[in-house]
Each structure stands twice: as structure tokens, then as C-alpha cells.
PDB file of C-alpha atoms in Angstrom:
ATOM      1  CA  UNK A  12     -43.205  65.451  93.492  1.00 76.00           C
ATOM      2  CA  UNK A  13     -42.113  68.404  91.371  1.00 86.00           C
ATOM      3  CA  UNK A  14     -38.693  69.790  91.273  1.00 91.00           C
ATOM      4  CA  UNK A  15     -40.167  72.660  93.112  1.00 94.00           C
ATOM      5  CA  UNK A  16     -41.485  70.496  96.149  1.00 94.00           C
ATOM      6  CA  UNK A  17     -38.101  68.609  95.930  1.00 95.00           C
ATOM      7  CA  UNK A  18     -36.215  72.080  96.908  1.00 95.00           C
ATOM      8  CA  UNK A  19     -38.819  72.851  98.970  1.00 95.00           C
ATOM      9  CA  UNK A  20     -38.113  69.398 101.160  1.00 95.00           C
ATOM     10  CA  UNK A  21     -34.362  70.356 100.891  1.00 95.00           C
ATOM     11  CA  UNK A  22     -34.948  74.044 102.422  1.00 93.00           C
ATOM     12  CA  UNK A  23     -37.047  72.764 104.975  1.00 92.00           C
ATOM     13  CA  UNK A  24     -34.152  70.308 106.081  1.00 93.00           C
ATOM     14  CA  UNK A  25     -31.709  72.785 105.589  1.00 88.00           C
ATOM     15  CA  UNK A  26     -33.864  75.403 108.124  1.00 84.00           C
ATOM     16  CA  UNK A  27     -34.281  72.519 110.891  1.00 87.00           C
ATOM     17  CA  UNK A  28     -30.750  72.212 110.886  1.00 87.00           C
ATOM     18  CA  UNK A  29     -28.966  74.985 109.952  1.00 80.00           C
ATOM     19  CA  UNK A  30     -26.458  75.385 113.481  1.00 80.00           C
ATOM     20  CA  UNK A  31     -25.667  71.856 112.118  1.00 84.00           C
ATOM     21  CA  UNK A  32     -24.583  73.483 108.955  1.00 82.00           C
ATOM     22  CA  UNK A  33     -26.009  70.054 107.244  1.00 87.00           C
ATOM     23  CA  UNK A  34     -23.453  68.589 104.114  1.00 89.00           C
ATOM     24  CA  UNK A  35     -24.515  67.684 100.878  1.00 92.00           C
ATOM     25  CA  UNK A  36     -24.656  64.138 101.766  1.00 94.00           C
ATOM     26  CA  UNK A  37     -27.331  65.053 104.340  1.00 94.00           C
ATOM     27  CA  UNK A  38     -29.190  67.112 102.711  1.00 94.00           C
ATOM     28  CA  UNK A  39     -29.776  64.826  99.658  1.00 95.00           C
ATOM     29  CA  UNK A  40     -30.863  61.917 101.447  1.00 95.00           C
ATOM     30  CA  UNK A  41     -33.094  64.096 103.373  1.00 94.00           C
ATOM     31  CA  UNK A  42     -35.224  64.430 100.354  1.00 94.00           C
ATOM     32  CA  UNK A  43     -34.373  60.514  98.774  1.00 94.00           C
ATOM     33  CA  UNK A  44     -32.169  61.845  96.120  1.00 95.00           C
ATOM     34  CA  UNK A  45     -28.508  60.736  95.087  1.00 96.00           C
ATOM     35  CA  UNK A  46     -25.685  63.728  96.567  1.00 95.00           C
ATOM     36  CA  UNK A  47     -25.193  64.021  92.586  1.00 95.00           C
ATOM     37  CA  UNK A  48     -28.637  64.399  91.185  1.00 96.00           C
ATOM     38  CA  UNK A  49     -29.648  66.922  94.403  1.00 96.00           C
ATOM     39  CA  UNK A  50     -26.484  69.264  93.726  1.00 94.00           C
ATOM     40  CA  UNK A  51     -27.675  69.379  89.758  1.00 95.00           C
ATOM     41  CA  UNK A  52     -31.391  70.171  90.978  1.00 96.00           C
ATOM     42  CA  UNK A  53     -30.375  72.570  93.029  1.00 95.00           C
ATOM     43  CA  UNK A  54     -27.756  74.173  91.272  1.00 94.00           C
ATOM     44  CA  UNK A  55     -29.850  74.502  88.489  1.00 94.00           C
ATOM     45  CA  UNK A  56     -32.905  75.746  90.173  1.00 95.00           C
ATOM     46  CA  UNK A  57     -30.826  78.678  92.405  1.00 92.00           C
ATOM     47  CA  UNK A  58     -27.830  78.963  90.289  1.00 91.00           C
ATOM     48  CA  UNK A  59     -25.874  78.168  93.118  1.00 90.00           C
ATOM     49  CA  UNK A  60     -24.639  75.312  94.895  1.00 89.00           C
ATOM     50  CA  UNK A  61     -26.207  74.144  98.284  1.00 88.00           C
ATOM     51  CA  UNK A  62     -23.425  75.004 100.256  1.00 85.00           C
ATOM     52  CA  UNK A  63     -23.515  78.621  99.068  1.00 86.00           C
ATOM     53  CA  UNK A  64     -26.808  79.289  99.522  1.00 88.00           C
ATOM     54  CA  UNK A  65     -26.590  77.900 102.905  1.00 82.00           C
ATOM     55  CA  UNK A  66     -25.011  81.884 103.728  1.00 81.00           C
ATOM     56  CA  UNK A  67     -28.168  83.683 102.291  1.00 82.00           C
ATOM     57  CA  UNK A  68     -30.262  81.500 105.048  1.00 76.00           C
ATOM     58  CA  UNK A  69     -28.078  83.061 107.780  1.00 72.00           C
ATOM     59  CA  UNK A  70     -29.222  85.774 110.741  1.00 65.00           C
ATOM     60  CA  UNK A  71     -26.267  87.547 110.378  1.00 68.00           C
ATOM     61  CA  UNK A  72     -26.414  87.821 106.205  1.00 71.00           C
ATOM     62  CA  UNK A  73     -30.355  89.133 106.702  1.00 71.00           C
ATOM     63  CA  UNK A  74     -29.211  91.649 109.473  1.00 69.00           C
ATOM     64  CA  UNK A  75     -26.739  92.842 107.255  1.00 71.00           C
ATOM     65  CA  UNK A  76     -28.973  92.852 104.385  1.00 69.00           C
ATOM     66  CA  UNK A  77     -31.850  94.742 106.439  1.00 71.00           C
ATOM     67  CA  UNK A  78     -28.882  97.693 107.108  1.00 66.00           C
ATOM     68  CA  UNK A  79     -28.299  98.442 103.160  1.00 59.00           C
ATOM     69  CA  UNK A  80     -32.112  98.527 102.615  1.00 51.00           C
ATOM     70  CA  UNK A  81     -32.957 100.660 104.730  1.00 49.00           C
ATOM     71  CA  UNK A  82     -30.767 103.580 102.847  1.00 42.00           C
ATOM     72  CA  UNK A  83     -33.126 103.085  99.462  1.00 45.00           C
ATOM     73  CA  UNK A  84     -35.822 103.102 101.057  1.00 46.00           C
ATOM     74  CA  UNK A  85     -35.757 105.930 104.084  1.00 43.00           C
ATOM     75  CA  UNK A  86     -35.200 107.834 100.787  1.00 44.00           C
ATOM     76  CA  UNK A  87     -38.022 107.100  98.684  1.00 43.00           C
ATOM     77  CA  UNK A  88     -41.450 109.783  99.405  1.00 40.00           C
ATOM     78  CA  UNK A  89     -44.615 107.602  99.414  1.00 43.00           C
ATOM     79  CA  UNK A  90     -47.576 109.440  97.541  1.00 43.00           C
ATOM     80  CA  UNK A  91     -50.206 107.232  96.553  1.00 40.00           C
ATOM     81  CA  UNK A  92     -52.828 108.807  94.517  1.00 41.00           C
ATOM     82  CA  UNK A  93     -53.715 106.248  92.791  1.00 40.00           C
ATOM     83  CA  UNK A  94     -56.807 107.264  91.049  1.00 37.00           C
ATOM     84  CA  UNK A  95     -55.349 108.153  87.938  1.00 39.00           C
ATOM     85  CA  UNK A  96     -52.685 105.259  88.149  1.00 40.00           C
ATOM     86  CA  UNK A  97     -49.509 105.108  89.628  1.00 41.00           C
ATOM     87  CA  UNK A  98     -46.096 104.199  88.138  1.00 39.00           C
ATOM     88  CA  UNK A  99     -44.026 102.216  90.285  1.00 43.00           C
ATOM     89  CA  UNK A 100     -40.808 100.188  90.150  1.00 45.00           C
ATOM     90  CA  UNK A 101     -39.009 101.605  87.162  1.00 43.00           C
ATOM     91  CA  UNK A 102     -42.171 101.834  85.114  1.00 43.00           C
ATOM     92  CA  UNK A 103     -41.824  98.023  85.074  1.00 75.00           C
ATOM     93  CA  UNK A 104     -45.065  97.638  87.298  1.00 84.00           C
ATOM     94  CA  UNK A 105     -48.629 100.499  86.971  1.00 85.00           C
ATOM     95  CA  UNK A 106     -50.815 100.539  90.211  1.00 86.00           C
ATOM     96  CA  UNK A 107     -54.256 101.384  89.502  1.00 86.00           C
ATOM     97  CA  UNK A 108     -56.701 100.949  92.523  1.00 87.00           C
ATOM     98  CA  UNK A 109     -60.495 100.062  92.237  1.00 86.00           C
ATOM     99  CA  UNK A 110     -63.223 102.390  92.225  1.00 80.00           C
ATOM    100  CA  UNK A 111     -64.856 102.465  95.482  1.00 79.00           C
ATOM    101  CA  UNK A 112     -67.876 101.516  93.546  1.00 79.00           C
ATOM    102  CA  UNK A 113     -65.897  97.510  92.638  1.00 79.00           C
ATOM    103  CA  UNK A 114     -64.921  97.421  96.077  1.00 75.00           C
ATOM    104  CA  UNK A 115     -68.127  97.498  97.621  1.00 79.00           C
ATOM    105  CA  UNK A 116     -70.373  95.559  95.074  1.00 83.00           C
ATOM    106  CA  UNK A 117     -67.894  92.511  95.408  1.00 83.00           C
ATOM    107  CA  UNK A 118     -67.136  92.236  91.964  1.00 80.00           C
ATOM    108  CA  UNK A 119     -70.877  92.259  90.420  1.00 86.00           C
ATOM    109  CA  UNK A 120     -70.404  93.321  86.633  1.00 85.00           C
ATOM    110  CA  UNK A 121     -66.773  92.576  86.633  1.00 90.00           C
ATOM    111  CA  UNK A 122     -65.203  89.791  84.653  1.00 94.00           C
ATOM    112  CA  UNK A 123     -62.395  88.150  86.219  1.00 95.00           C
ATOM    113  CA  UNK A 124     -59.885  85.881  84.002  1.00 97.00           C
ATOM    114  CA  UNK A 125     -58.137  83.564  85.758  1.00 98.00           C
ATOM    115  CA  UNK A 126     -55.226  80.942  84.953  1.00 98.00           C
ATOM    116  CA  UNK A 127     -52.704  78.017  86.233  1.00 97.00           C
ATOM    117  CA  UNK A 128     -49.270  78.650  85.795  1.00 96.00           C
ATOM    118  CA  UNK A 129     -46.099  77.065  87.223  1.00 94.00           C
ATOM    119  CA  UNK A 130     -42.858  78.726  88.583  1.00 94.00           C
ATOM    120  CA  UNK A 131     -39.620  78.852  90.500  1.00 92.00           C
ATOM    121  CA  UNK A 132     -41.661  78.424  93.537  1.00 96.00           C
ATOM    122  CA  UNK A 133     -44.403  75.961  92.856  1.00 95.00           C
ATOM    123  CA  UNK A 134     -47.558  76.372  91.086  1.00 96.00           C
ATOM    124  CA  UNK A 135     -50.270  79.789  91.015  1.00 97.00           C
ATOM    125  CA  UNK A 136     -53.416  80.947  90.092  1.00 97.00           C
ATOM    126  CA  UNK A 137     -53.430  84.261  87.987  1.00 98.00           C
ATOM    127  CA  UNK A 138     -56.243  86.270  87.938  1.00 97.00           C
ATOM    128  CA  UNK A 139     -57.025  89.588  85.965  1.00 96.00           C
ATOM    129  CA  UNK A 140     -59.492  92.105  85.057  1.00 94.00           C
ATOM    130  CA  UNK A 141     -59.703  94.212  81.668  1.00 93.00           C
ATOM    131  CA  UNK A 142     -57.159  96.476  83.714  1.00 93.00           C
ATOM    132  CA  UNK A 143     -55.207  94.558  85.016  1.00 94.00           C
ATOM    133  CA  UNK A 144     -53.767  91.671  87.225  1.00 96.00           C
ATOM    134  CA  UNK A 145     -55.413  91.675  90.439  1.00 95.00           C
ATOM    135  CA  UNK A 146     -54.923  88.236  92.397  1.00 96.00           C
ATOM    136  CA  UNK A 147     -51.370  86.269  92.026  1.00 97.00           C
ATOM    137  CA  UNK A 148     -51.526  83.101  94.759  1.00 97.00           C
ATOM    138  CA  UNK A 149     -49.816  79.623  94.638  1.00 97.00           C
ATOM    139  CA  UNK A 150     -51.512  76.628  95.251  1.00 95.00           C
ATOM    140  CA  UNK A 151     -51.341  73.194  95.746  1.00 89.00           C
ATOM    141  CA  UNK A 152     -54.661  72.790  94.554  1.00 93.00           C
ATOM    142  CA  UNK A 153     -56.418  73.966  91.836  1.00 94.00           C
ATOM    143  CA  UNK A 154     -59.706  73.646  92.824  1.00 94.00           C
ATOM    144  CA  UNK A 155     -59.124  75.337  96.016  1.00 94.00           C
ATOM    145  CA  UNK A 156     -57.394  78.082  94.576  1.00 94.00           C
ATOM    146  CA  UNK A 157     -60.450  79.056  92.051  1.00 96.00           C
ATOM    147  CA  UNK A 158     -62.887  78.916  95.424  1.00 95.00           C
ATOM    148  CA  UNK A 159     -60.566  81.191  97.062  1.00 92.00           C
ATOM    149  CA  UNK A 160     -60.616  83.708  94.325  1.00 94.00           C
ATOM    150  CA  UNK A 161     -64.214  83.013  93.966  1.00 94.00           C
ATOM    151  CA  UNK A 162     -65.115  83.855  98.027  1.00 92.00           C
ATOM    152  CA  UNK A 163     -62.661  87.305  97.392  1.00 90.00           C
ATOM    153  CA  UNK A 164     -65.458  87.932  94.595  1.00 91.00           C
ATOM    154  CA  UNK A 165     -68.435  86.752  95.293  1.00 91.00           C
ATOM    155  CA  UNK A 166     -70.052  88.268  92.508  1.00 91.00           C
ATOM    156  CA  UNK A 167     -68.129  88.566  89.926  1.00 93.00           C
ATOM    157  CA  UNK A 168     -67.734  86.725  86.591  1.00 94.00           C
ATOM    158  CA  UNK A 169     -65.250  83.952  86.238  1.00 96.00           C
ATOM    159  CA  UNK A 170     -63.108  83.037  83.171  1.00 97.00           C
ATOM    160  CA  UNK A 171     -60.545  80.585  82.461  1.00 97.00           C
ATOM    161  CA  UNK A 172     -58.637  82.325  79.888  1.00 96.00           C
ATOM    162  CA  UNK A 173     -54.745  80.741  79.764  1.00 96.00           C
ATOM    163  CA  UNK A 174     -53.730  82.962  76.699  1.00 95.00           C
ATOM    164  CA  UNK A 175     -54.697  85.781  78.214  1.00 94.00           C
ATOM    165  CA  UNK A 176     -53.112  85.795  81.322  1.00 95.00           C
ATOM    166  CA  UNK A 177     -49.815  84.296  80.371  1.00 94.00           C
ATOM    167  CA  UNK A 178     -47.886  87.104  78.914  1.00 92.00           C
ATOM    168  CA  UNK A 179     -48.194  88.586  82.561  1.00 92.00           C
ATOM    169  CA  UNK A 180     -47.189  85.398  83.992  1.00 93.00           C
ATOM    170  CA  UNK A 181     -43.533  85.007  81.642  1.00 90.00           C
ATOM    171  CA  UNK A 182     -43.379  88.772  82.205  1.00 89.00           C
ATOM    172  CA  UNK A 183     -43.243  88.151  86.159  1.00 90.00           C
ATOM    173  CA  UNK A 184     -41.208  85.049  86.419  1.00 86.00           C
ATOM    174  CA  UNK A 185     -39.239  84.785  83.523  1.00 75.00           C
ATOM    175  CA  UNK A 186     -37.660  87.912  82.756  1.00 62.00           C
ATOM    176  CA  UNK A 187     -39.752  88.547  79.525  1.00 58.00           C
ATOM    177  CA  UNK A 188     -40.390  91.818  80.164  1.00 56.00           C
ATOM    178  CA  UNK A 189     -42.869  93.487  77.502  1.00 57.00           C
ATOM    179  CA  UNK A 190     -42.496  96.793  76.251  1.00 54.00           C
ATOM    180  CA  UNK A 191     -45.231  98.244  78.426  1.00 74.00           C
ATOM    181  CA  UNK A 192     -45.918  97.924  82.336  1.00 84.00           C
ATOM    182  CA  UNK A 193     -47.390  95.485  83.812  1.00 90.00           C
ATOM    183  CA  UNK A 194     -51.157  96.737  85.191  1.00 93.00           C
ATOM    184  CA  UNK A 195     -52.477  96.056  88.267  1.00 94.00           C
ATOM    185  CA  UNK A 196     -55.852  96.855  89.532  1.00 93.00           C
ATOM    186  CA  UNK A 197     -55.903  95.953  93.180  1.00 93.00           C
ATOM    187  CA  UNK A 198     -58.987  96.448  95.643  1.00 90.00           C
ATOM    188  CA  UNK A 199     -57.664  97.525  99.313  1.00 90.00           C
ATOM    189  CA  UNK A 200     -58.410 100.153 101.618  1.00 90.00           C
ATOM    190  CA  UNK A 201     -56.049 103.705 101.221  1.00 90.00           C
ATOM    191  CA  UNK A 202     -53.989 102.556 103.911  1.00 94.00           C
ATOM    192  CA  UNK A 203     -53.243  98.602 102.400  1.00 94.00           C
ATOM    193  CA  UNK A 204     -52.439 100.496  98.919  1.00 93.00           C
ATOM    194  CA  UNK A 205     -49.613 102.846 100.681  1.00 93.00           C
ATOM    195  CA  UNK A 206     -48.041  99.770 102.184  1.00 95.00           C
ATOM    196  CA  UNK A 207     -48.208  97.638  99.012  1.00 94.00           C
ATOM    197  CA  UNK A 208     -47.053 100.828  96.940  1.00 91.00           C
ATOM    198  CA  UNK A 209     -43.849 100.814  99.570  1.00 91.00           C
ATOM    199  CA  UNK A 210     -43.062  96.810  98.684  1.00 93.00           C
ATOM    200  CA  UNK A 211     -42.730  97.549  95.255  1.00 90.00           C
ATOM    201  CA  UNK A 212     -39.730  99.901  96.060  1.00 87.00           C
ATOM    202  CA  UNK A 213     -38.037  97.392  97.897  1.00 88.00           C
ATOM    203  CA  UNK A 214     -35.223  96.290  95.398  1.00 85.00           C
ATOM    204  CA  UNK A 215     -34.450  92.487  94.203  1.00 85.00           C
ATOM    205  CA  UNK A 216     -31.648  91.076  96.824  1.00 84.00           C
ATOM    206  CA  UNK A 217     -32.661  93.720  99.742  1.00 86.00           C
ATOM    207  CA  UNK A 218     -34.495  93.479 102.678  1.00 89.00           C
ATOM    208  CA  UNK A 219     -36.894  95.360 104.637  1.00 89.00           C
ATOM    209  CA  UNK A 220     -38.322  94.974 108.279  1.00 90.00           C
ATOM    210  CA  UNK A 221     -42.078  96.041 109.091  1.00 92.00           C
ATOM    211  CA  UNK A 222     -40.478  99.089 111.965  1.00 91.00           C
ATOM    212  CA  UNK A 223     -38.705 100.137 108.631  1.00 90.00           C
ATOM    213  CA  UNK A 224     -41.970  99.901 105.884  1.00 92.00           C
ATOM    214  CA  UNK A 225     -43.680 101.931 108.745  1.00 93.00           C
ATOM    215  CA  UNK A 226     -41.604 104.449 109.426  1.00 90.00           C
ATOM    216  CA  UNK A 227     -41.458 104.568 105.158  1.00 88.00           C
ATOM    217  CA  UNK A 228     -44.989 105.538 104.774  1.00 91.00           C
ATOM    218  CA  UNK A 229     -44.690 107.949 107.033  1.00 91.00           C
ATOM    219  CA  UNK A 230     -46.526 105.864 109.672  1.00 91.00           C
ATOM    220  CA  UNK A 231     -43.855 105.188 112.044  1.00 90.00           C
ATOM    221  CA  UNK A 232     -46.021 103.868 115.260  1.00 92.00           C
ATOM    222  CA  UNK A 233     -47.973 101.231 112.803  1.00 92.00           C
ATOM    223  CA  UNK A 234     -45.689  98.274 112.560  1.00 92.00           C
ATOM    224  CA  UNK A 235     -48.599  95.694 113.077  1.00 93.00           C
ATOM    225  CA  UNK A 236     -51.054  97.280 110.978  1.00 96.00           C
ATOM    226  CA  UNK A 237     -48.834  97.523 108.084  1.00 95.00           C
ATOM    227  CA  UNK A 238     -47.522  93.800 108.975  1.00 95.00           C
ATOM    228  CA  UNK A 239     -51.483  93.448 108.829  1.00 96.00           C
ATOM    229  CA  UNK A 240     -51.580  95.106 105.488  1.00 96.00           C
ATOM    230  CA  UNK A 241     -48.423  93.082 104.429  1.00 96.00           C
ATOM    231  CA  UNK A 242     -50.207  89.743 104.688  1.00 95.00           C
ATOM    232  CA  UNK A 243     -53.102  90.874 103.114  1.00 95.00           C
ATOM    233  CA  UNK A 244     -51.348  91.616  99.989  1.00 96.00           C
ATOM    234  CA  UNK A 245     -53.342  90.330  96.733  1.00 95.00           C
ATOM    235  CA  UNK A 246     -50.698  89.616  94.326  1.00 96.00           C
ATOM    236  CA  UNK A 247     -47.667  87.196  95.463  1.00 97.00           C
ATOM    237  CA  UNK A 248     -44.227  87.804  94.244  1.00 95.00           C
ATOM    238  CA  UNK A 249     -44.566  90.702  92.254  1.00 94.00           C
ATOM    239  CA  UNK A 250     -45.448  92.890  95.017  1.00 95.00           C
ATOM    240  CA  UNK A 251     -42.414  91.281  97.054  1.00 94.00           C
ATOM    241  CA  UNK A 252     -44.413  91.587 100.687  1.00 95.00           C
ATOM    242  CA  UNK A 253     -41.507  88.382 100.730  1.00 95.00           C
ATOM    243  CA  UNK A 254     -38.579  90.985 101.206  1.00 93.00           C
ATOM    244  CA  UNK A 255     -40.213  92.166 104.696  1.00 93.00           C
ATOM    245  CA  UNK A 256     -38.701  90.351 107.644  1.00 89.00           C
ATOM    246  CA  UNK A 257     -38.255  90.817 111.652  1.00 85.00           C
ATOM    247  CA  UNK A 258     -35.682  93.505 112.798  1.00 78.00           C
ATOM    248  CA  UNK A 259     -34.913  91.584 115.961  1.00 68.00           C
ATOM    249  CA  UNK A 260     -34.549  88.554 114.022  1.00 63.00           C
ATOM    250  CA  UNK A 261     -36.826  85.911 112.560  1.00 73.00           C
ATOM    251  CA  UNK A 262     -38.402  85.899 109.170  1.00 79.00           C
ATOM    252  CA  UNK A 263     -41.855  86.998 110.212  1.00 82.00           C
ATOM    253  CA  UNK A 264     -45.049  85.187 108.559  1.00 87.00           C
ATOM    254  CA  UNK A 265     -45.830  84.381 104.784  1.00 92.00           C
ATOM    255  CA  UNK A 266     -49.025  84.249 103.623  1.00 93.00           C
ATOM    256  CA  UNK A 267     -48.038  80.816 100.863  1.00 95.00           C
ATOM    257  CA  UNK A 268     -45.653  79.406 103.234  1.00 94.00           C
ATOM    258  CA  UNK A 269     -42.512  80.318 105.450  1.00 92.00           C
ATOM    259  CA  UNK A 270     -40.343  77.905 103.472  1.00 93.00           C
ATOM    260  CA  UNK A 271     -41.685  79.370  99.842  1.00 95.00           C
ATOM    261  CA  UNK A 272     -40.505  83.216 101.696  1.00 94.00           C
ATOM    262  CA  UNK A 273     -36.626  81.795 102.264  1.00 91.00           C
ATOM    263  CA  UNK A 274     -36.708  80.082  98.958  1.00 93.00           C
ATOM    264  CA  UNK A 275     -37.508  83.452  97.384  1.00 94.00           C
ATOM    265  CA  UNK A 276     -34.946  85.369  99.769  1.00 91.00           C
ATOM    266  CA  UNK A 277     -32.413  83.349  98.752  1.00 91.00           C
ATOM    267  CA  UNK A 278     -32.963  82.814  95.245  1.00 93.00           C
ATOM    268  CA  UNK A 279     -32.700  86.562  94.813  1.00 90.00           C
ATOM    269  CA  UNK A 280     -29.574  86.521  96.744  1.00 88.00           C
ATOM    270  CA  UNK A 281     -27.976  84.212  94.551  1.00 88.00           C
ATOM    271  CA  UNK A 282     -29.580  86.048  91.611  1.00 85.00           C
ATOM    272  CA  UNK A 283     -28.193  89.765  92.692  1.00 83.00           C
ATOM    273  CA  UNK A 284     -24.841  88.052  93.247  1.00 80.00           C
ATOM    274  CA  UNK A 285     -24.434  86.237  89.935  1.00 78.00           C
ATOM    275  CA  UNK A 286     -25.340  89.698  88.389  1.00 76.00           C
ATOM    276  CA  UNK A 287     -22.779  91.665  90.190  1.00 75.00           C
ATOM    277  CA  UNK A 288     -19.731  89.547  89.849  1.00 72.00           C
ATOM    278  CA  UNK A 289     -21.212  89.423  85.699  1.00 72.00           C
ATOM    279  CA  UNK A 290     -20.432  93.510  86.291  1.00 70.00           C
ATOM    280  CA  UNK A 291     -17.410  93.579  88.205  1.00 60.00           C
TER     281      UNK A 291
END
């Protein structure tokens, strides 16, 4: 078991029991581990303690955080015309959809180059084209994660090409931003391109509910399709479809796991905290 899984195992716990509001003690022999070696895991893997990031798992700390999103974002115009490229999230991230052409021909003539990577949240496949990233899933499994890709393109041509892909993959989870955007050429209808357009706006530390993405896009009646759209999307974690929850309360689904979406929530809690009290 990774350190990953081990958090993982510890969230889970932490979930099942949160009215409990479960102690270290519990917690660590939940998952096998001494109280001291599970508080420097954990610690080192949020940056936080357990106890702390017990408050980002809350109902009440997700309400409040789904009332300061929605300011950003209510202000935000979504065009997508994507044709030509779009430039979204403070030129960190470029959008560029497929021709309608790739879309239909399932990838025949395209070469596809595909890697394994590890994270904060477990291991992924990474998958690009010449223009860009355009599948980002974890997996448990290697194998099935390649068949996956492969049954998304039937017909295209697969690579296994590490050095390629793994600039984009440091880029993405470690901070190491390059001096250009990262590309991404995603295949989705117009409709699945608006919504994932909208995620990218969502900022590090917020949250957004589906009534709110809807009502973004100018679609305000469409909750379900864009939750539909939502859990379609192709490329995990960098388009944060893991910052969309329930208004009424609940975290909605997650297309790699429930547990992986609150380990990313609060992660990025803990993250935007550290950085503001580094400012104050």
C-alpha cells in the first residue's frame, strides 16, 4: 500500500465517522499505523495535521465555501469558440477542441502518447496528441487504464512515450509551471466544452454547485445535463470537475472515486490556507 492508499484508508475512516469527530488515536489504527507515523504521513502529504483538516470535510465549511464561489464565477462571461483555441485560467491552461472530422473517425490517423505517472492522489494515465493533452485518469491498474483509453479511441495509434508526456504531468501536479500553457485538445460535443471551459474558472480552494455551473453558462434550467457533462470530463484534476458539489448538501459523484474528490477538496483547502496566512 502506497502512501496515497494509506490517506485514502484514513479519509475513508474519517468520512464514516465524522459526527464522531474520530481522534488521532482512532484514526491511525484505523489504517494499522502508529498515532506518530500517521500524523507525519499525513501532515506531510496535506500540510496539515489530521485534526485540522477534519474542518475542510465539514457541511457547514463547503456551504460556506459554495457562497464565496459563486461571486467569481456569476461574474465570469462564458464564450467558447474554441476553434481557434481558447485561453483559459490565467493563460496557465489553452483549450483547443477537435475537428469534427477526429471526433467522428474515432481517432483513425491520430497518434496518441500515453504515460504512467504518480501523484498526490494515487496513480494516472496521461495521454496526449501532437496538440495537446487529451485524457488525464487515475488508475489502479495499468492495464485497464490503457484499454480504457484504447475503447475512447478505437482507432487511433497508441504510444508509450514517458518523456514526452511528463513535463505536462510535473507542470499539473507539482507546481512546475513552464513558460508556455499547457494545451489541451479535448473531443466533446459544444455543449460538454462550455461546461468544461466553466470548471477551469473555478479557482483553487472554491467551490461550485451544478444549479450554479448552470446558471454560469448561461443554461440555468440544465443542472443534470451539465452534471452529465461534468462526469464526462476527459482530463482529471486539471479541469477541476472535483470543485463541483451539491447545493443542498452532499458531495455529488466523482468519476475516480468519492474519497479521491474530498481528498482533493481538502488538500486545496489546506493549500489556499497555508498561502494566505504566508501573505497576511
Amino acid at each position: 500500500m502506497n502512501d496515497y492508499q494509506k490517506i485514502e484508508k484514513a479519509i475513508e475512516f474519517i468520512q464514516a465517522n465524522l459526527k464522531a469527530q474520530p481522534v488521532l488515536d482512532e484514526v491511525a489504527e484505523a489504517i494499522h499505523l502508529s498515532p506518530f507515523h500517521f500524523q507525519r504521513l499525513f501532515t506531510k502529504w496535506a500540510g496539515v495535521s489530521p485534526k485540522k483538516f477534519l474542518q475542510y470535510l465539514s457541511l457547514n465549511y463547503a456551504k460556506d465555501l459554495l457562497k464565496e464561489g459563486n461571486s467569481p464565477l456569476s461574474e465570469v462571461a462564458y464564450e467558447v469558440g474554441l476553434s481557434g483555441g481558447s485561453r483559459l485560467h490565467d493563460l496557465f491552461v489553452t483549450m483547443e477542441a477537435m475537428t469534427p472530422g477526429e471526433y467522428k473517425n474515432q481517432g483513425e490517423q491520430l497518434v496518441i502518447r500515453y504515460s504512467f505517472h504518480t501523484s498526490h492522489f494515487g496513480d494516472f494515465i496521461l495521454a496526449s496528441t501532437p496538440k495537446g493533452i487529451c485524457h488525464l485518469s487515475f488508475v489502479e491498474n495499468p492495464e485497464l487504464g490503457l484499454s480504457l483509453l484504447r475503447q475512447e479511441w478505437p482507432k487511433a495509434q497508441f504510444i508509450h512515450l514517458p518523456e514526452t508526456n511528463e513535463p505536462f504531468a510535473k507542470a499539473i501536479f507539482n507546481g512546475e509551471k513552464s513558460l508556455s500553457p499547457i494545451p489541451l485538445n479535448l473531443k466533446g460535443t459544444p455543449f460538454q466544452l462550455k461546461v468544461w471551459d466553466a470548471l477551469l474558472r473555478i479557482p483553487e480552494g472554491q467551490l461550485s454547485s451544478y444549479s450554479q455551473m448552470a446558471e454560469c453558462i448561461g443554461e440555468p434550467t440544465a443542472s443534470r445535463a451539465v452534471g452529465t457533462a461534468i462526469g464526462s470530463n476527459p482530463i482529471a484534476y486539471l479541469i477541476p470537475c472535483h470543485r463541483v458539489i451539491r447545493k443542498v448538501g452532499g458531495l455529488g459523484g466523482y468519476r475516480w472515486g468519492i474519497t479521491r474528490k474530498v481528498a482533493m477538496i481538502g488538500w486545496e483547502a489546506a493549500r489556499l490556507e497555508q498561502e494566505t496566512e504566508k501573505l497576511a
